[in-house]
Short mmCIF file of C-alpha atoms and ligand atoms in Angstrom, two decimals:
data_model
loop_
_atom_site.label_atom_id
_atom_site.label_comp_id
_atom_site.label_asym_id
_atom_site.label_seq_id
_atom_site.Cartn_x
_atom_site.Cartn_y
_atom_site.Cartn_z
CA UNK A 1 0.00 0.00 0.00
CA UNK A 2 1.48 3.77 -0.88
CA UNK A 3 1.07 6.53 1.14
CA UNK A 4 -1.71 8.27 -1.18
CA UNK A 5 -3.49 4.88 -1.40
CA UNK A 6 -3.49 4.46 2.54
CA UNK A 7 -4.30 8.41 3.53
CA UNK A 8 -8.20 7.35 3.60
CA UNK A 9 -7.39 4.86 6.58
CA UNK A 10 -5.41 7.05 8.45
CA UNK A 11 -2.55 7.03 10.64
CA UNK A 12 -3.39 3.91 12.38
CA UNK A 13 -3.60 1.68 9.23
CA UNK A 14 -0.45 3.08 7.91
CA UNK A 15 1.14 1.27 10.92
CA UNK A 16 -0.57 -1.55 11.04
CA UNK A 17 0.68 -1.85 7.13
CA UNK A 18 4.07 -0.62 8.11
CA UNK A 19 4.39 -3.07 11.36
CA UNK A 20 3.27 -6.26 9.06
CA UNK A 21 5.51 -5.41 6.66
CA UNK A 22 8.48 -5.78 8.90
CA UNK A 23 6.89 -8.88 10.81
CA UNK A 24 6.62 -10.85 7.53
CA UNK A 25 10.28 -9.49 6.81
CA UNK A 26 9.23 -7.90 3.47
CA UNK A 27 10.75 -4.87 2.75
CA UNK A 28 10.32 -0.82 3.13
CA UNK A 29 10.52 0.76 -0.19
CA UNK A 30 10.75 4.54 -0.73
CA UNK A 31 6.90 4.90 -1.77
CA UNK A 32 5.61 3.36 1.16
CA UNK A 33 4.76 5.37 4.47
CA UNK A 34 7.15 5.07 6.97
CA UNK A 35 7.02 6.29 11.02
CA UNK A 36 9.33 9.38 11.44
CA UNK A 37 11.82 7.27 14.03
CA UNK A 38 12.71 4.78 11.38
CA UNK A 39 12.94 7.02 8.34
CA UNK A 40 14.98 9.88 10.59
CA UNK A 41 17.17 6.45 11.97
CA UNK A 42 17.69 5.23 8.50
CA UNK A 43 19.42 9.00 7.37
CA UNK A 44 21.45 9.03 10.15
CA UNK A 45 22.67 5.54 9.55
CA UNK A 46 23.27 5.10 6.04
CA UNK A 47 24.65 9.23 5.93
CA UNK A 48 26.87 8.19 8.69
CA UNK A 49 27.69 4.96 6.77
CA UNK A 50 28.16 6.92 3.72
CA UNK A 51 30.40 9.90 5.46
CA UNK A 52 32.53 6.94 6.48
CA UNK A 53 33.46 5.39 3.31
CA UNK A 54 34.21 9.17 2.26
CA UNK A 55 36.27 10.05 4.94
CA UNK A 56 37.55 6.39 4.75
CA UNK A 57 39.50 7.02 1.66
CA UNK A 58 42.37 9.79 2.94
CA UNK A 59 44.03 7.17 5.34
CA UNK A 60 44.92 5.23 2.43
CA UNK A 61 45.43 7.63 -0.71
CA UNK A 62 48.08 8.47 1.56
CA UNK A 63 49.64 5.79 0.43
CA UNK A 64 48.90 5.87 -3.11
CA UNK A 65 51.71 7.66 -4.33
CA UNK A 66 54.42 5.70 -2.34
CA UNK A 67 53.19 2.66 -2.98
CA UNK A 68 56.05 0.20 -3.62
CA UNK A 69 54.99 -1.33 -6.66
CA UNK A 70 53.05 -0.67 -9.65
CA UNK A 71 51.12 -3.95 -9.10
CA UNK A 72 50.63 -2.68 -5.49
CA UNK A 73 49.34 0.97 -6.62
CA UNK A 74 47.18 -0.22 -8.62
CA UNK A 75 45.46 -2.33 -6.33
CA UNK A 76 45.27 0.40 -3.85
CA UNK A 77 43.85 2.92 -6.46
CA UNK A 78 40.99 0.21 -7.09
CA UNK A 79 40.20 -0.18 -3.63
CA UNK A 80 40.32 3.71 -2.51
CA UNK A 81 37.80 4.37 -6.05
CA UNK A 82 35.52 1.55 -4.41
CA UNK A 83 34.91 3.46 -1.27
CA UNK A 84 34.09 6.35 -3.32
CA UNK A 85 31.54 4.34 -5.13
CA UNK A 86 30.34 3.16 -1.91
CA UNK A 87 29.79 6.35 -0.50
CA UNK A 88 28.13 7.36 -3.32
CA UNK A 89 25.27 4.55 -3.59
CA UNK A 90 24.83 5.51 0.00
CA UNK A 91 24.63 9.04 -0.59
CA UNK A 92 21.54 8.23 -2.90
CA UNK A 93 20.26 6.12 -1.15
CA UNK A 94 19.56 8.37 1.66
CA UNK A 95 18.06 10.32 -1.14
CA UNK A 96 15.36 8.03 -1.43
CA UNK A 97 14.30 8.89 1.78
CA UNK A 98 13.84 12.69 1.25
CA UNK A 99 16.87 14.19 2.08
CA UNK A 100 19.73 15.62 0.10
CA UNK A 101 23.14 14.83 -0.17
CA UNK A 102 24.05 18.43 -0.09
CA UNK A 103 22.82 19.05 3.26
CA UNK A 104 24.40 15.74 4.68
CA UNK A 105 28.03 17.14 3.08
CA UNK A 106 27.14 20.20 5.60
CA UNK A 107 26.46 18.15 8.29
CA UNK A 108 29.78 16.44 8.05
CA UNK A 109 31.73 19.25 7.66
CA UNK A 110 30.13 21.31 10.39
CA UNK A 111 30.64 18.22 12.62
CA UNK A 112 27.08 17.73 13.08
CA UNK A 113 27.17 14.23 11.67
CA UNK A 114 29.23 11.08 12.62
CA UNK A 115 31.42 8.89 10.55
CA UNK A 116 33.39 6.02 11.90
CA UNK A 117 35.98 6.47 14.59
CA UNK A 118 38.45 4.31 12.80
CA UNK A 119 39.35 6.48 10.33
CA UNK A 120 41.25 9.32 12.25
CA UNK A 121 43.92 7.00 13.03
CA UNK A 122 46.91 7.80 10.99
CA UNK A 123 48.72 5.65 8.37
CA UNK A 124 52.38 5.30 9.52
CA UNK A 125 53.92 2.82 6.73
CA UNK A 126 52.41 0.71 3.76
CA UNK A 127 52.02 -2.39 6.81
CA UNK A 128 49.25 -0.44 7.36
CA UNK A 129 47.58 -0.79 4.06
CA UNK A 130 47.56 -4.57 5.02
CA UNK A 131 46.21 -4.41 8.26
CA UNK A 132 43.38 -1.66 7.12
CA UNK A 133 42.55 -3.91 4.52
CA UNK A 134 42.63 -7.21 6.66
CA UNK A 135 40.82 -5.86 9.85
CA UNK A 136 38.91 -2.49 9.17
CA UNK A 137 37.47 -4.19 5.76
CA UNK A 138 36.97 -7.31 7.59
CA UNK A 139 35.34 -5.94 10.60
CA UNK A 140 33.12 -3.44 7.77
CA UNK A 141 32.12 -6.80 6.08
CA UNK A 142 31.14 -8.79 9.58
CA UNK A 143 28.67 -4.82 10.27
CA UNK A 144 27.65 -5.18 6.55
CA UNK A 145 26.72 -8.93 5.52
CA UNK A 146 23.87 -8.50 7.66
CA UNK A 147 23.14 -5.30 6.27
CA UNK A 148 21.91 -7.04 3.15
CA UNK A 149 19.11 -7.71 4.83
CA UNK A 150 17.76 -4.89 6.21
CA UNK A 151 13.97 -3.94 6.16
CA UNK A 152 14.76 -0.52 3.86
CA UNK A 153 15.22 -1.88 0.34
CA UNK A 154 17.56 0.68 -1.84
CA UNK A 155 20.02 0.10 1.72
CA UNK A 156 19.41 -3.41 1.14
CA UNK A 157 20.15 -3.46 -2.13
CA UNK A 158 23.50 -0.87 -1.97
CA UNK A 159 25.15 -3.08 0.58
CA UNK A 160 24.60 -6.51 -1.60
CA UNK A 161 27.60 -4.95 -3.80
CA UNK A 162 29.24 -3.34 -1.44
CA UNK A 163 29.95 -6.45 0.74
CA UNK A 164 31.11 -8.14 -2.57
CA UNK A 165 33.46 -4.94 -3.00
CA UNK A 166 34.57 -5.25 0.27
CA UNK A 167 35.48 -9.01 0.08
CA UNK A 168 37.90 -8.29 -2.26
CA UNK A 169 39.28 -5.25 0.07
CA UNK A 170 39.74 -7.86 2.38
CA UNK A 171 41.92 -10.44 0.50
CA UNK A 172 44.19 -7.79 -0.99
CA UNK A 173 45.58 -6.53 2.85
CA UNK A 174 45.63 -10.37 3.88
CA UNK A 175 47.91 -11.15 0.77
CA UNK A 176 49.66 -7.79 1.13
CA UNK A 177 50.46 -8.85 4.69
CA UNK A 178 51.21 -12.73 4.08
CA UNK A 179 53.56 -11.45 1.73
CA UNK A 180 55.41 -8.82 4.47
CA UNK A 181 55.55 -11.85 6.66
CA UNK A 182 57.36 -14.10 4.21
CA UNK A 183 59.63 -10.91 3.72
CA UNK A 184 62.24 -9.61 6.08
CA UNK A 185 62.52 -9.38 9.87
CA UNK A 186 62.36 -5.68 9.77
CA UNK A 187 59.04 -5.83 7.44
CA UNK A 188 57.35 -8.26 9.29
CA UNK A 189 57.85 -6.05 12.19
CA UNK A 190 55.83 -3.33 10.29
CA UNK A 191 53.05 -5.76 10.21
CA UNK A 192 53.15 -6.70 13.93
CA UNK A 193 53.51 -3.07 14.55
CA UNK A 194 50.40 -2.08 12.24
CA UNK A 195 48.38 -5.04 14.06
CA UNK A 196 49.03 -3.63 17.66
CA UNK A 197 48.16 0.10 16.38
CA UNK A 198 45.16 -1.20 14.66
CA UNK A 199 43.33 -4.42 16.40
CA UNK A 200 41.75 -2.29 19.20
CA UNK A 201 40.41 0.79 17.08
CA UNK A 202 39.12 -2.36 14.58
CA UNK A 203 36.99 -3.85 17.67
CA UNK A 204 35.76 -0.38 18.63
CA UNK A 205 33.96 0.12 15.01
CA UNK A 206 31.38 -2.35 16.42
CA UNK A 207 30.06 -0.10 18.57
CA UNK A 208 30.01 0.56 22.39
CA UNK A 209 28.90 -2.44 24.38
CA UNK A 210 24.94 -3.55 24.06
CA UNK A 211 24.57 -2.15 27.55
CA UNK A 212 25.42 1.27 26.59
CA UNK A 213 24.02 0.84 22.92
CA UNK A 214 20.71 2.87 23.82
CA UNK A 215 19.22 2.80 20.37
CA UNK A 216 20.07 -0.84 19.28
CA UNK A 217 16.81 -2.53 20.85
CA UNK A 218 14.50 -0.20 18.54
CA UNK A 219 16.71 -0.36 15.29
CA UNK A 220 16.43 -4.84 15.83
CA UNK A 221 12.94 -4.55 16.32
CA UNK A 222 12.61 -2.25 12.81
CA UNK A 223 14.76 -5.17 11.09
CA UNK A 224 17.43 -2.29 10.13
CA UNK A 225 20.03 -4.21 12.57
CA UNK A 226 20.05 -8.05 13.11
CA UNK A 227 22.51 -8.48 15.75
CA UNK A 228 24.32 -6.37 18.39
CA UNK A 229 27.02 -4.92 18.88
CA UNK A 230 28.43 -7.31 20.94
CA UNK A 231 27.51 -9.94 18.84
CA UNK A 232 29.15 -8.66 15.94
CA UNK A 233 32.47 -8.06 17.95
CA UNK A 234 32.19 -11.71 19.10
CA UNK A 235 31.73 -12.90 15.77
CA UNK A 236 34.60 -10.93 14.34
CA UNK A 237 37.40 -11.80 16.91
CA UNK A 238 36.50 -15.72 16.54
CA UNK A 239 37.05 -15.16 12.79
CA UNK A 240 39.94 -13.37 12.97
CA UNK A 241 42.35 -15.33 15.40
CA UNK A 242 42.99 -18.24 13.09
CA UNK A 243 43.77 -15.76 10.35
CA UNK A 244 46.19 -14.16 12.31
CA UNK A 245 47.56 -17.33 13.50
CA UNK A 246 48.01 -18.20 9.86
CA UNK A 247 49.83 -15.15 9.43
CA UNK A 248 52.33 -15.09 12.55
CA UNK A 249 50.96 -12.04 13.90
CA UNK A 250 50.27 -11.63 17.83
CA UNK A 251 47.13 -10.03 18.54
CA UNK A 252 47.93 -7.30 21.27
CA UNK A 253 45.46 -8.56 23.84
CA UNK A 254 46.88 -11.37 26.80
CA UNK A 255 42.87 -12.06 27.54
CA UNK A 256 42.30 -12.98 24.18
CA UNK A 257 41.66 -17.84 24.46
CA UNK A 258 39.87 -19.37 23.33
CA UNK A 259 36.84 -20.92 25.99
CA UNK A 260 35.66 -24.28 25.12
CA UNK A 261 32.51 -23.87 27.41
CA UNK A 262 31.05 -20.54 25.08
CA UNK A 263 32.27 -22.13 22.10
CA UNK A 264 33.59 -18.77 21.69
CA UNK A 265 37.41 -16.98 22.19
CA UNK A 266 36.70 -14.39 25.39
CA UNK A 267 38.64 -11.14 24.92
CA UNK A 268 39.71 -8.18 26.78
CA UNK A 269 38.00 -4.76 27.22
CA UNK A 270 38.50 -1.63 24.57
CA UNK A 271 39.16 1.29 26.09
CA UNK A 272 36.14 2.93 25.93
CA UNK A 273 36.84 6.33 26.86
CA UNK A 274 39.44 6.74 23.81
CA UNK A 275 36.65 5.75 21.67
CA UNK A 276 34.37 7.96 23.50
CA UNK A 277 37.53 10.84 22.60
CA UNK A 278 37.84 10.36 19.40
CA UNK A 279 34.39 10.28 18.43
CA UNK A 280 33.76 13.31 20.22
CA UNK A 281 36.07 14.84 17.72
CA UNK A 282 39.28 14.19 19.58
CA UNK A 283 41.36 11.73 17.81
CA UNK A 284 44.82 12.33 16.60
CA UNK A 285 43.40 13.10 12.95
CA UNK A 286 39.42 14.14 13.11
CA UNK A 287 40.77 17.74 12.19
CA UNK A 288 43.29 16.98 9.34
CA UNK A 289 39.75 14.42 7.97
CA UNK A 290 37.57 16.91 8.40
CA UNK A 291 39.78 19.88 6.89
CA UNK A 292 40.31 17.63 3.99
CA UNK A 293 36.90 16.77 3.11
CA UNK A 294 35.96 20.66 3.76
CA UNK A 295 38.70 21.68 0.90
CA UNK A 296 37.77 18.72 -1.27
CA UNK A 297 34.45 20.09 -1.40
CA UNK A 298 35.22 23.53 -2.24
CA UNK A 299 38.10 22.25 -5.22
CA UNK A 300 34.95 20.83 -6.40
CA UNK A 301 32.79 23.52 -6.40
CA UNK A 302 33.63 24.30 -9.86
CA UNK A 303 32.64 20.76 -11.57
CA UNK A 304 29.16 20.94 -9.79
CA UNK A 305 28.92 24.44 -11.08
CA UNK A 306 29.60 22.89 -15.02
CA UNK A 307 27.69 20.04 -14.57
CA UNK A 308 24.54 22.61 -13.40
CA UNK A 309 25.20 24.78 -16.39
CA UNK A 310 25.56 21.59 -18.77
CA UNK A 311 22.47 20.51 -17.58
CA UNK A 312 20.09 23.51 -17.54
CA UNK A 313 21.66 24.21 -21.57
CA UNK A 314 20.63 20.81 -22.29
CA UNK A 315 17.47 21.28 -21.08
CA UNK A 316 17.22 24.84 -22.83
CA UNK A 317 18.09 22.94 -26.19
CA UNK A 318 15.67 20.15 -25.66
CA UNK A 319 12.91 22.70 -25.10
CA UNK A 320 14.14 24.45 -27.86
CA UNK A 321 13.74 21.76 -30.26
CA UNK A 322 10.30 20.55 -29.49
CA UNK A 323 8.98 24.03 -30.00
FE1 FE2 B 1 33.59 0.50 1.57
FE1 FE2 B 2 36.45 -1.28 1.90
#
């Protein structure tokens, strides 16, 4: 039922459409009506989501240009252009829910919107192109799988390819790194080095723990989210110890064994305060991002401002022609 169809019955219909909808596990589409608390939830997840695989890029095209091989550049260049792609199915598909990218870009710059903590760690050598690739993409893909099945559709939809993109962000750190490790002892030390810096920012994009996740109860109930943050965590250590096993790295945390009786490896504490810090705006980069997206935006004014004109003389010429 569409909103126009549905005005007739009311508020209370609308709901009671809306509410089966997500009990049968169909999904929202853009036409349908929607209660205000999941549509305003859904633009400040996926614009959040989308600000992230923006921002994401500058910790890696850092690299680009010292990359140590051509094979190695190129692969790099692939991956940062995916996360632009990815921000930019995002970006429309918050569109589909009334708002416009414009104003989110504002948001982000005027710190009014979020993006993920992770990314205003710096880059300090190429082991870190590995490790962002092995844990940061492989903790995005353990958030984003189940993100494919989210109640909104067009989010739905994006993340299908995205996670798919992502996979493949994955395997290129995990080969980047098995190859470090096979190298010599001074660059597998970069690895281990990039793997202590980077393992407990990687567990902290999962969220703060369910207790103190306030909105996560609301967001399972609307289908957007299908597990917790906790969860997820869980589910991302256990799959990442054998892999680092397999690669000869230590994981900096002496809790981390495995516990026979949970089925499941128990692990130590983030510290929650620095990820409190730095997504409060206090991390050692959240400036230099921020700065960088703000400039990036205004280099760009000028192709928006072409693109406009393009557009409205294309328009003028069609009209012209079917007078
Ligand atoms: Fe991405
Ligand atoms: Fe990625």
């Amino acid at each position: 039922m569409t909103a126009t169809e549905a005005v007739a019955g009311g508020e209370d219909e609308l709901q009671r459409h809306f509410d089966a909808t997500i009990d049968h596990d169909q999904r929202v589409e853009p036409r349908d009506w929607m209660p205000d608390g999941y549509r305003g939830t859904l633009v400040r997840q996926i614009a959040q989501h989308a600000h992230s695989e923006i921002i994401g890029m500058q910790p890696e095209a850092n690299w680009i240009t010292r990359a140590p091989s051509l094979r190695r550049k190129a692969i790099l260049l692939a991956k940062v252009q995916d996360e632009a792609g990815h921000g930019l199915y995002l970006y429309s598909a918050t569109e589909t829910l009334g708002v416009d990218r414009t104003d989110l870009t504002d948001k982000l710059v005027e710190g009014r919107q979020k993006y993920s903590s992770i990314f205003n760690y710096p880059t300090l050598n190429f082991a870190d192109i590995g490790v962002i690739g092995w844990l940061v993409d492989g903790a995005a893909i353990v958030n984003q799988v189940p993100l494919c099945r989210c109640s909104y559709g067009p989010y739905a939809r994006a993340m299908i390819r995205v996670c798919k993109e992502e996979s493949f962000h994955q395997r290129q750190g995990y080969e980047l790194l098995l190859t470090m490790m096979s190298g010599t002892d001074e660059q597998r030390r970069m690895v281990q080095d990039a793997t202590d810096r980077w393992w407990w920012p990687s567990l902290m994009m999962f969220g703060p723990p369910d207790g103190d996740s306030p909105n996560t109860r609301q967001s399972m109930a609307w289908g957007i989210k299908r597990h917790t943050n906790d969860e997820l965590r869980q589910k991302f250590v256990d799959m990442t110890v054998p892999q680092a096993e397999t690669l000869g790295v230590t994981l900096p945390d002496p809790g981390l064994a495995w516990n026979s009786e949970r089925g499941h490896h128990d692990f130590g504490e983030p510290d929650w305060d620095e990820f409190k810090r730095v997504l409060h705006g206090n991390g050692p980069c959240n400036a230099q991002r921020v700065e960088r997206r703000r400039a990036a935006r205004e280099d760009g004014q000028w192709v928006r401002d072409a693109a406009a004109a393009y557009a409205a003389k294309q328009a003028d010429r069609e009209r012209g022609a079917a007078v």
